[in-house]
Short mmCIF file of N, CA and C in Angstrom, two decimals:
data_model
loop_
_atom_site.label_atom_id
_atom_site.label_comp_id
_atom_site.label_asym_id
_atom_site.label_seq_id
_atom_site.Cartn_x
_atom_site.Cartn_y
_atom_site.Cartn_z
N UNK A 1 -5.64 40.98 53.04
CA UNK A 1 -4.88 41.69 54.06
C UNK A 1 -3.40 41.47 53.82
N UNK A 2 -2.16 42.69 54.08
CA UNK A 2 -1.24 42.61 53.73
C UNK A 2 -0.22 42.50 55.01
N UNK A 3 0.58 41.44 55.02
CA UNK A 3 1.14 41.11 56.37
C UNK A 3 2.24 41.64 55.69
N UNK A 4 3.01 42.22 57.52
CA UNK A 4 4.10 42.88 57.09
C UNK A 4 5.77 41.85 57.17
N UNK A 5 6.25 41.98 56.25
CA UNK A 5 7.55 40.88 56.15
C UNK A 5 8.45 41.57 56.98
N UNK A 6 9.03 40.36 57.87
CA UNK A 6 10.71 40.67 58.72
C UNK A 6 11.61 40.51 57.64
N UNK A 7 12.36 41.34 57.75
CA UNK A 7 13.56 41.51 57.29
C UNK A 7 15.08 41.78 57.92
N UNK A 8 14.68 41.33 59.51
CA UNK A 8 15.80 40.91 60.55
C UNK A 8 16.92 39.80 60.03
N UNK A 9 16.56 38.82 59.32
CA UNK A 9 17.45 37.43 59.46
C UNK A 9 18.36 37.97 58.05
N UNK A 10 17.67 38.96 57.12
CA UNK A 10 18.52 38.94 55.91
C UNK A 10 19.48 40.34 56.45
N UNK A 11 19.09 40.80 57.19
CA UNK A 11 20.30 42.40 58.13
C UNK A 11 21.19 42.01 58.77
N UNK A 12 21.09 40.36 59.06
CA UNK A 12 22.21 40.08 60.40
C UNK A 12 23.48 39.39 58.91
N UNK A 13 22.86 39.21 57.74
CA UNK A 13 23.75 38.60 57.15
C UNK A 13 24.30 39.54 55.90
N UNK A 14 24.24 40.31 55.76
CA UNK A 14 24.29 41.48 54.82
C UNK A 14 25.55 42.53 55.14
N UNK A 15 25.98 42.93 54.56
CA UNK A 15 26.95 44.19 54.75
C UNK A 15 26.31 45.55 53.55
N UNK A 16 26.28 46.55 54.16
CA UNK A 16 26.04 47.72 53.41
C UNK A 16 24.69 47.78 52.45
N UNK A 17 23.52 47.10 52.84
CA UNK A 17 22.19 47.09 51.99
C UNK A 17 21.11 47.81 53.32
N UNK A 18 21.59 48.14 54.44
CA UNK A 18 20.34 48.76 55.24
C UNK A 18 19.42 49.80 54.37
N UNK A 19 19.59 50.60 53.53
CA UNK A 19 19.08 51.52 52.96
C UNK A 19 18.28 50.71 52.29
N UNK A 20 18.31 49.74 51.50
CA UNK A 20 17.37 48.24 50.77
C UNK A 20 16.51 48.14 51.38
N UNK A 21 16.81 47.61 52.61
CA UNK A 21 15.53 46.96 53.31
C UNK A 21 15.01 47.78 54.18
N UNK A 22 15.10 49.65 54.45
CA UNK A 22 14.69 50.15 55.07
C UNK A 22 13.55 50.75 53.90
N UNK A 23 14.09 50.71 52.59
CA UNK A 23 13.16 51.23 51.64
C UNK A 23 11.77 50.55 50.97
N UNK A 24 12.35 49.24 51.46
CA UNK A 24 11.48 47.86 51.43
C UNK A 24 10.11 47.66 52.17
N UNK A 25 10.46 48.46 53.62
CA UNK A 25 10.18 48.19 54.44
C UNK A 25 9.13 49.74 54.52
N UNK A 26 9.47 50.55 54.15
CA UNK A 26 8.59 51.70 54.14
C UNK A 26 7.57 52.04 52.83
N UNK A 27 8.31 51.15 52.03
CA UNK A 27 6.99 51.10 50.60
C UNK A 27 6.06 50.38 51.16
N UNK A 28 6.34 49.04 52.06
CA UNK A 28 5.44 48.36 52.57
C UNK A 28 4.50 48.64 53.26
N UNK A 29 4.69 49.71 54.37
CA UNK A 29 4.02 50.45 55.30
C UNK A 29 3.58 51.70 54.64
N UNK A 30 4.10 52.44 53.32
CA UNK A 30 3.32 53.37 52.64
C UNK A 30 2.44 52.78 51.99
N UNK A 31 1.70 52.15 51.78
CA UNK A 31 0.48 51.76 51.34
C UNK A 31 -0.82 52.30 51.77
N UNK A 32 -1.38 53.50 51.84
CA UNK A 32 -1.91 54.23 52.71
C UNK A 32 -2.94 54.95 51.63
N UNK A 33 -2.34 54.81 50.71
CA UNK A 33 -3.29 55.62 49.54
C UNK A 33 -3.41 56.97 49.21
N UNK A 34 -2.04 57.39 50.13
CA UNK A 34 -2.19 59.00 49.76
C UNK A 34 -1.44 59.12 48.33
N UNK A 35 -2.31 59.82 47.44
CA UNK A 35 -1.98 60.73 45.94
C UNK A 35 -2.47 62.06 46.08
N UNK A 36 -2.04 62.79 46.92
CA UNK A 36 -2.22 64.24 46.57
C UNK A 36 -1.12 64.66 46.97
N UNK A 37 -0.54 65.69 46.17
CA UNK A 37 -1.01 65.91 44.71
C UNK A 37 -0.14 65.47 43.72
N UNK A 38 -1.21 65.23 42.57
CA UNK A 38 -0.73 64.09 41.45
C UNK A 38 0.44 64.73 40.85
N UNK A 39 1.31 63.87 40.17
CA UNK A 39 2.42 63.89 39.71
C UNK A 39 3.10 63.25 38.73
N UNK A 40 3.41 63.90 37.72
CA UNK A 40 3.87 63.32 36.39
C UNK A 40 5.91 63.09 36.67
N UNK A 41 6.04 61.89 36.35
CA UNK A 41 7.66 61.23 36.17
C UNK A 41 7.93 61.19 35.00
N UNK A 42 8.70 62.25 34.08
CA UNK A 42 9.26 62.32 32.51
C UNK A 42 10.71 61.80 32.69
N UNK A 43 11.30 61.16 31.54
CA UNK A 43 11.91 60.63 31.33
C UNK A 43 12.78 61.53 30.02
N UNK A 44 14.01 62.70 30.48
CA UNK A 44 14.01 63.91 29.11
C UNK A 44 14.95 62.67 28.24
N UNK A 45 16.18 62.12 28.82
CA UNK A 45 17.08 61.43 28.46
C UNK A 45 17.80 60.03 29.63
N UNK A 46 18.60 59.90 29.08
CA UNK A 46 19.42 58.77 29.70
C UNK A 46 19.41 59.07 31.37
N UNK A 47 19.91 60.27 31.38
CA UNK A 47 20.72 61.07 32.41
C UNK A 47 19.92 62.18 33.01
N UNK A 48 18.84 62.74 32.24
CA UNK A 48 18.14 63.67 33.12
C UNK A 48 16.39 63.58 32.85
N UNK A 49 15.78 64.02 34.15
CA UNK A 49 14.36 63.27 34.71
C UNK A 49 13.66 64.92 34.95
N UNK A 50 12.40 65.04 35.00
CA UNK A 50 12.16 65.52 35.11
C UNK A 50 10.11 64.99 36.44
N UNK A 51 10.32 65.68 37.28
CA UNK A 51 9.01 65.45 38.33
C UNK A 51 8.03 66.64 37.79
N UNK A 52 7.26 66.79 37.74
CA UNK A 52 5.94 67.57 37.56
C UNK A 52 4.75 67.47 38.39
N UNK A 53 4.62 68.45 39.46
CA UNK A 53 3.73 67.93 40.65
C UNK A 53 2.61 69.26 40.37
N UNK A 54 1.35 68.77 40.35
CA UNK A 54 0.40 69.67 40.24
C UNK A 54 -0.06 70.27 41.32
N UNK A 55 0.07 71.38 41.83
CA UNK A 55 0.35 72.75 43.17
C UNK A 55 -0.58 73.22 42.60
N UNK A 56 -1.73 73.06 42.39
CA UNK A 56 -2.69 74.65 41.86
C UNK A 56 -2.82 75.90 43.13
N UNK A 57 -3.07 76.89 43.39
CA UNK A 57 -3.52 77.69 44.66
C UNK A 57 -2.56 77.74 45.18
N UNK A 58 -1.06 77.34 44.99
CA UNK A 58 0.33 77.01 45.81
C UNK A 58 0.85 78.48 45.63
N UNK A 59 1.46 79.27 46.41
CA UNK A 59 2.37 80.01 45.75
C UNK A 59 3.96 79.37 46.08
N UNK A 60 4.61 80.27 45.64
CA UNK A 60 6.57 79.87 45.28
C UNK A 60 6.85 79.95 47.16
N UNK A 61 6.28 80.99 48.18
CA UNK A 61 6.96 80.79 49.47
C UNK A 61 5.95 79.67 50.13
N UNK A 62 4.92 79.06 50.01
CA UNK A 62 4.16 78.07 50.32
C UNK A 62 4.28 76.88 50.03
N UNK A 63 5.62 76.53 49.00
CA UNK A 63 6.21 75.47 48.51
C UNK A 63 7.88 75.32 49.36
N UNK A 64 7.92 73.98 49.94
CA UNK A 64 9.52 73.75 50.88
C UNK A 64 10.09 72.75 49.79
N UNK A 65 10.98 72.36 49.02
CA UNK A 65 11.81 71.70 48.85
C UNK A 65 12.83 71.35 49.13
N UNK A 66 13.26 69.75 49.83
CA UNK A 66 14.86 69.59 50.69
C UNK A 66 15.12 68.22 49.83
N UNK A 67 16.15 68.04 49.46
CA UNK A 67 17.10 66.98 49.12
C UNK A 67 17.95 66.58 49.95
N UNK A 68 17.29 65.12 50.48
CA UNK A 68 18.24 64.78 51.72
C UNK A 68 18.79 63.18 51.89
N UNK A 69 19.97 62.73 51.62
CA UNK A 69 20.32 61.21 51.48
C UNK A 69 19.44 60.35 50.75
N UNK A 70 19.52 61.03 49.63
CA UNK A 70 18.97 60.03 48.17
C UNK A 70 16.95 59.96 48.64
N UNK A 71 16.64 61.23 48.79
CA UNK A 71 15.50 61.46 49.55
C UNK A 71 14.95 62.63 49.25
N UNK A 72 13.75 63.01 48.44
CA UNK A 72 13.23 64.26 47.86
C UNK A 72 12.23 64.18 48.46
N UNK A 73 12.00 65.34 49.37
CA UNK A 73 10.87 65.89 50.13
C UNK A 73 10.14 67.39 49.34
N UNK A 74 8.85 67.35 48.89
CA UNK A 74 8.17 68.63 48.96
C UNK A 74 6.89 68.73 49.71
N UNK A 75 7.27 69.74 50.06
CA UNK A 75 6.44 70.20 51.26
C UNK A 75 4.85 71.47 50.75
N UNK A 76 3.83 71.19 50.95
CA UNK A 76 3.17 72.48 50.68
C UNK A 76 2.64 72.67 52.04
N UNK A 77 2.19 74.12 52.56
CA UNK A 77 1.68 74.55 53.71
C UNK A 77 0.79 75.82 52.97
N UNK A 78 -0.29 75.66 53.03
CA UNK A 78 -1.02 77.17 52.92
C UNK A 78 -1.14 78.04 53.79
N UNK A 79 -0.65 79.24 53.20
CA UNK A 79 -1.47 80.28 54.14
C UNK A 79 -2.96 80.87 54.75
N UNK A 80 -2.31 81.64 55.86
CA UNK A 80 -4.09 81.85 56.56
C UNK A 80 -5.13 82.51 55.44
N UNK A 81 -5.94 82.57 55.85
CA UNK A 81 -7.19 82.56 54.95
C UNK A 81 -7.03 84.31 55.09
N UNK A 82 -7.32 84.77 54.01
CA UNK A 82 -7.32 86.75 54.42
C UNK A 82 -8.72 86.65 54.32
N UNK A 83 -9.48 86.27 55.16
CA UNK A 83 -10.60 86.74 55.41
C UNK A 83 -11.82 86.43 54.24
N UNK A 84 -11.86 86.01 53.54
CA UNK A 84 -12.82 85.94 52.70
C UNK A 84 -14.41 85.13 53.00
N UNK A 85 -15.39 85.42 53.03
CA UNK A 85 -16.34 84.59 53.23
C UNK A 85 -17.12 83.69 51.73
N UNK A 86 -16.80 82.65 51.88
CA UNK A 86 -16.83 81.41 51.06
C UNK A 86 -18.27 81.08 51.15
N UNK A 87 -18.77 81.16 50.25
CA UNK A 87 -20.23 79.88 50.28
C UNK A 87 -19.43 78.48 49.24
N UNK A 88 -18.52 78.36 48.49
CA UNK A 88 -17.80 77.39 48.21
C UNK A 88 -16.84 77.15 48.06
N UNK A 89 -16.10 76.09 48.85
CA UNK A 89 -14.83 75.87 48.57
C UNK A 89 -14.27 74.60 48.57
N UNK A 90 -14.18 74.88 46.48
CA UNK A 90 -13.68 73.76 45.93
C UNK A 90 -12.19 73.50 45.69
N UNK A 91 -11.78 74.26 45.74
CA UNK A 91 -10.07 74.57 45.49
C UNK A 91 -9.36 73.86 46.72
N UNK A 92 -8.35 72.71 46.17
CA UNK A 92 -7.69 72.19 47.25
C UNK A 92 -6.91 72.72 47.98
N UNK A 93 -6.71 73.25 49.17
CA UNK A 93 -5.74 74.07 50.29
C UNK A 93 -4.87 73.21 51.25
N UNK A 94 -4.96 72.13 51.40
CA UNK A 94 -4.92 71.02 52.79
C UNK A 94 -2.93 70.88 52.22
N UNK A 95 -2.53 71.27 53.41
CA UNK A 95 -1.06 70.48 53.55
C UNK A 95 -0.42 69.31 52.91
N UNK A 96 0.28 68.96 52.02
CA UNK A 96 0.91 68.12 51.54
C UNK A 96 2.19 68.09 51.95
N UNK A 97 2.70 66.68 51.77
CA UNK A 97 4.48 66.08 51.81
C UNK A 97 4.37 64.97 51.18
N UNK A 98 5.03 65.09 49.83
CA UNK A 98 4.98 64.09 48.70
C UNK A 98 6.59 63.85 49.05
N UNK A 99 7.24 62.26 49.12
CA UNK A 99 8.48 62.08 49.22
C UNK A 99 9.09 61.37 48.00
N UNK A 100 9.82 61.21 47.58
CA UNK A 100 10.05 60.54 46.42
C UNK A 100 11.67 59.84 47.14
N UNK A 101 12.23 58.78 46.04
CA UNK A 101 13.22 58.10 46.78
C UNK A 101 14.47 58.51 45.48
N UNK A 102 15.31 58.62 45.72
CA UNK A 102 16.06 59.07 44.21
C UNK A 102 17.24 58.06 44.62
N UNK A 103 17.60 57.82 43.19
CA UNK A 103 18.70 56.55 43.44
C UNK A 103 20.04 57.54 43.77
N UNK A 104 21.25 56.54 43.82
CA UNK A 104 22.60 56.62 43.63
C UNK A 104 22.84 58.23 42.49
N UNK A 105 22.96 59.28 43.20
CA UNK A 105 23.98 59.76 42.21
C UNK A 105 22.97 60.96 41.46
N UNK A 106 21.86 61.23 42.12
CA UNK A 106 20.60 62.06 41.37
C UNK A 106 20.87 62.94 41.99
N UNK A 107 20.90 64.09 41.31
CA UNK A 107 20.99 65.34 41.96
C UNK A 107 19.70 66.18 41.18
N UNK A 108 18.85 67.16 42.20
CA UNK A 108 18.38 68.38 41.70
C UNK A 108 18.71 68.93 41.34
N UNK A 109 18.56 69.50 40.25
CA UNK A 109 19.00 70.75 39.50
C UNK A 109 18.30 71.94 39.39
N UNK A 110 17.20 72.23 39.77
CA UNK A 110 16.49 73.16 39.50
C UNK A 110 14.81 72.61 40.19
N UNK A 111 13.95 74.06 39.67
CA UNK A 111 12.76 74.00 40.03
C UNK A 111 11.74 75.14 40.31
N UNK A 112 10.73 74.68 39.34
CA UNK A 112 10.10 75.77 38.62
C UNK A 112 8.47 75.83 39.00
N UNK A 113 8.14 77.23 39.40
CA UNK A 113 6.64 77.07 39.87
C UNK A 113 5.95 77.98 38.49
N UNK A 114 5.34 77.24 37.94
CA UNK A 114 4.34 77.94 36.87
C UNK A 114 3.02 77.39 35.93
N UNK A 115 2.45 77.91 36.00
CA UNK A 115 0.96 78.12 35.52
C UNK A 115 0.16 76.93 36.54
N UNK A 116 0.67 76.55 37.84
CA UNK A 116 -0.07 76.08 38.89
C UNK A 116 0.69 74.08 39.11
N UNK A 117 1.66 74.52 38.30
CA UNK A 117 2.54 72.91 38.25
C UNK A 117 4.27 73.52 38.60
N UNK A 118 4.47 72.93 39.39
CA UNK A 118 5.76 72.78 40.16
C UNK A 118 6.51 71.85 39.23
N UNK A 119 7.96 71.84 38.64
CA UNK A 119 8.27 71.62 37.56
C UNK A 119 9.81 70.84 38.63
N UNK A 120 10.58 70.19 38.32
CA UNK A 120 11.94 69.36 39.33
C UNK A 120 12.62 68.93 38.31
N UNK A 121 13.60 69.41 38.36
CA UNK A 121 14.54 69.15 37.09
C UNK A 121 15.60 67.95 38.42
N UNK A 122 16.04 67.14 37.49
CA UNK A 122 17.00 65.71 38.12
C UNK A 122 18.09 65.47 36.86
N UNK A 123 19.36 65.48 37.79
CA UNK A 123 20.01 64.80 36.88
C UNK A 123 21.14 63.49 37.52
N UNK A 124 21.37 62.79 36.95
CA UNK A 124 22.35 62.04 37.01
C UNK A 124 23.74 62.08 37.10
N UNK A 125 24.69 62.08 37.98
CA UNK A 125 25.86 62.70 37.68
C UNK A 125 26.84 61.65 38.13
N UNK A 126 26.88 60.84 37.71
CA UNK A 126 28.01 59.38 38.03
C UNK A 126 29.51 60.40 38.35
N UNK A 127 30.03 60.23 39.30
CA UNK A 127 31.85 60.88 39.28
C UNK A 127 32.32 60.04 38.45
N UNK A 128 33.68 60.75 37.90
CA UNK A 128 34.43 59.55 36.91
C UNK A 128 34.93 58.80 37.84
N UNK A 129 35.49 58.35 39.25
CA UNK A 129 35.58 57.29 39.60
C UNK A 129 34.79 55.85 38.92
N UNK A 130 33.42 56.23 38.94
CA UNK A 130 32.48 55.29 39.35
C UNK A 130 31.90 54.57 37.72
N UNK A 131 32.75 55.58 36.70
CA UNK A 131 32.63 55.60 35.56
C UNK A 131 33.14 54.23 34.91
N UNK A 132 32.97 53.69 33.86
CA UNK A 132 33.70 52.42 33.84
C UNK A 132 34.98 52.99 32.56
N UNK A 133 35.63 52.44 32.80
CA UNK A 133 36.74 52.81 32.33
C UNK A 133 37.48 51.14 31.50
N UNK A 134 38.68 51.89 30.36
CA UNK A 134 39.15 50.31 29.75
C UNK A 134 40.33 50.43 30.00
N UNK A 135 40.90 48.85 30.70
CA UNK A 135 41.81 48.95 31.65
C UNK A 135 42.91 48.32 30.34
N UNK A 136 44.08 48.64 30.36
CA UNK A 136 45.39 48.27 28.86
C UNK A 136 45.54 47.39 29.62
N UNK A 137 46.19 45.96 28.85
CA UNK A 137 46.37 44.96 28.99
C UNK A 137 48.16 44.94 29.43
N UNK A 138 49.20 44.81 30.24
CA UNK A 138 50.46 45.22 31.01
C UNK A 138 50.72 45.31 31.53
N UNK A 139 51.97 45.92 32.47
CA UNK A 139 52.72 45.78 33.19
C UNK A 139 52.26 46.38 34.55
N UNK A 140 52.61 46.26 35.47
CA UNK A 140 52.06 46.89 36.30
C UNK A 140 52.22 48.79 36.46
N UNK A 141 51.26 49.53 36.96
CA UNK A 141 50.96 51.02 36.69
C UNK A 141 51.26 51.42 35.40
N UNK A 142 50.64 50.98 34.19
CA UNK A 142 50.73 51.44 33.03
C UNK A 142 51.67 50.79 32.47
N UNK A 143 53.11 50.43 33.13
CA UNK A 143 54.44 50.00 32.22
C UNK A 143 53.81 49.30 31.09
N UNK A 144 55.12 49.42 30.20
CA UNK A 144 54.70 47.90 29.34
C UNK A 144 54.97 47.16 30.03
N UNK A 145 54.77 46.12 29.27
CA UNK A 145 55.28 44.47 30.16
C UNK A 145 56.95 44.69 29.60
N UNK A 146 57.63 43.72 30.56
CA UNK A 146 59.26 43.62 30.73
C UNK A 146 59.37 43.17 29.07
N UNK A 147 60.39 43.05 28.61
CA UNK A 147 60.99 42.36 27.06
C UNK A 147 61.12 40.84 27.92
N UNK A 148 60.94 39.91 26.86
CA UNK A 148 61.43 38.43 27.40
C UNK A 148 62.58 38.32 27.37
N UNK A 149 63.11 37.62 28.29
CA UNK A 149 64.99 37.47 28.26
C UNK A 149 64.82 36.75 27.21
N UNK A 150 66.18 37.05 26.29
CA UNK A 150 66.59 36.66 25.22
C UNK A 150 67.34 35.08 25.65
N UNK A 151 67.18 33.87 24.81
CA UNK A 151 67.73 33.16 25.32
C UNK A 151 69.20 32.73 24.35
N UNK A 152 69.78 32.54 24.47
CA UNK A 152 71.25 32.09 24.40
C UNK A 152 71.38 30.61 23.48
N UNK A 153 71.16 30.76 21.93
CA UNK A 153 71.29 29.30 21.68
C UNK A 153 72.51 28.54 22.05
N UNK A 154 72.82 27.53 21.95
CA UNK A 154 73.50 26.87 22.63
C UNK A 154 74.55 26.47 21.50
N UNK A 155 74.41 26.11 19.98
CA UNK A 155 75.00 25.78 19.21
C UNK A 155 75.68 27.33 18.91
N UNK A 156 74.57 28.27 18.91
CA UNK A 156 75.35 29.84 18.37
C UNK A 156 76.98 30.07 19.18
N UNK A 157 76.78 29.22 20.23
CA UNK A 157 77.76 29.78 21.26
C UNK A 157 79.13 28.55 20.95
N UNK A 158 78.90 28.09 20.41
CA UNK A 158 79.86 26.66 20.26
C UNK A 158 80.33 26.99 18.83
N UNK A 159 79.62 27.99 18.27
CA UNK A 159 80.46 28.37 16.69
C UNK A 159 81.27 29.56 17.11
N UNK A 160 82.50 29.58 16.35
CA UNK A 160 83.41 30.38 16.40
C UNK A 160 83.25 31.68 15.13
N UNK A 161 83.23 32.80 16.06
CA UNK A 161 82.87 33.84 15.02
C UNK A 161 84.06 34.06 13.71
N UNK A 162 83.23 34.39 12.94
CA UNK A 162 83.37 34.35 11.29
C UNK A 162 84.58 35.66 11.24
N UNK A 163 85.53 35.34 10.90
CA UNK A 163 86.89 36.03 10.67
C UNK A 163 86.25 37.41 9.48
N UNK A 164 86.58 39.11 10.13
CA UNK A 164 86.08 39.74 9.47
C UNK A 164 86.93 40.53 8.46
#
């Protein structure tokens, strides 16, 4: 049996991680065993992802997709039945909401319904703020650094300049 952990004493001491332990806290309580419908996580590059969710019987207006605070919701709802009388029915129809959690900085890009697989293009898009950058070694806002004061030998100044 899986007891559920407080995570009160580490919120009162924390600044800016609520999203952590709210995500912590709902993987914990998603444990429920829902997998429908299954779903492939590709990996194209560094920077862009691709979701693959298997929709068979789905059409394109029976599919909702929302991107919402680092939060991917798809939605399926079927339509009413046009009447058909069934002696079997094996084909999955039942309502789905598959959520996925997307980090820092993922954006959708697209999304594709075909040959019965729902296709989610993701990419990564760091702003150059957030970019790391190489900082020159100097003066303050770019300057160079100052010249060193020149210092003044002391004997140079006690010789008498050389008759020209």
């Amino acid at each position: 049996m899986r007891t559920a952990f407080d995570f009160a004493p580490f919120r009162r001491s924390t600044v800016g991680f609520d999203r952590l332990f709210d995500m912590l806290e709902n993987s914990a309580q998603g444990g429920n065993g829902e997998n429908y419908p299954p779903f492939d996580l590709i990996k194209l590059d560094d920077n862009r992802y691709r979701i693959e969710i298997a929709v068979a019987g789905f059409k394109r207006g029976e599919i909702d997709i929302t991107s919402h605070q680092n939060q991917l919701i798809v939605r399926g709802q079927k339509a009413e039945d046009n009447g058909a009388n069934y002696v079997h029915r094996g084909i999955a129809t039942r309502s789905f909401e598959r959520r996925f959690a997307l980090a820092d900085h993922i954006q959708v890009t697209g999304a594709d319904l075909h040959d019965g697989m729902l296709s989610l293009d993701l990419v990564r898009e760091i702003p150059e703020a957030m970019k790391p950058r190489k900082i020159e070694i100097g003066g303050a806002a770019g300057q160079p650094a100052p010249a060193q004061p020149q210092t003044i030998d002391a004997k140079a100044e006690q010789r008498e300049p050389e008759p020209a």
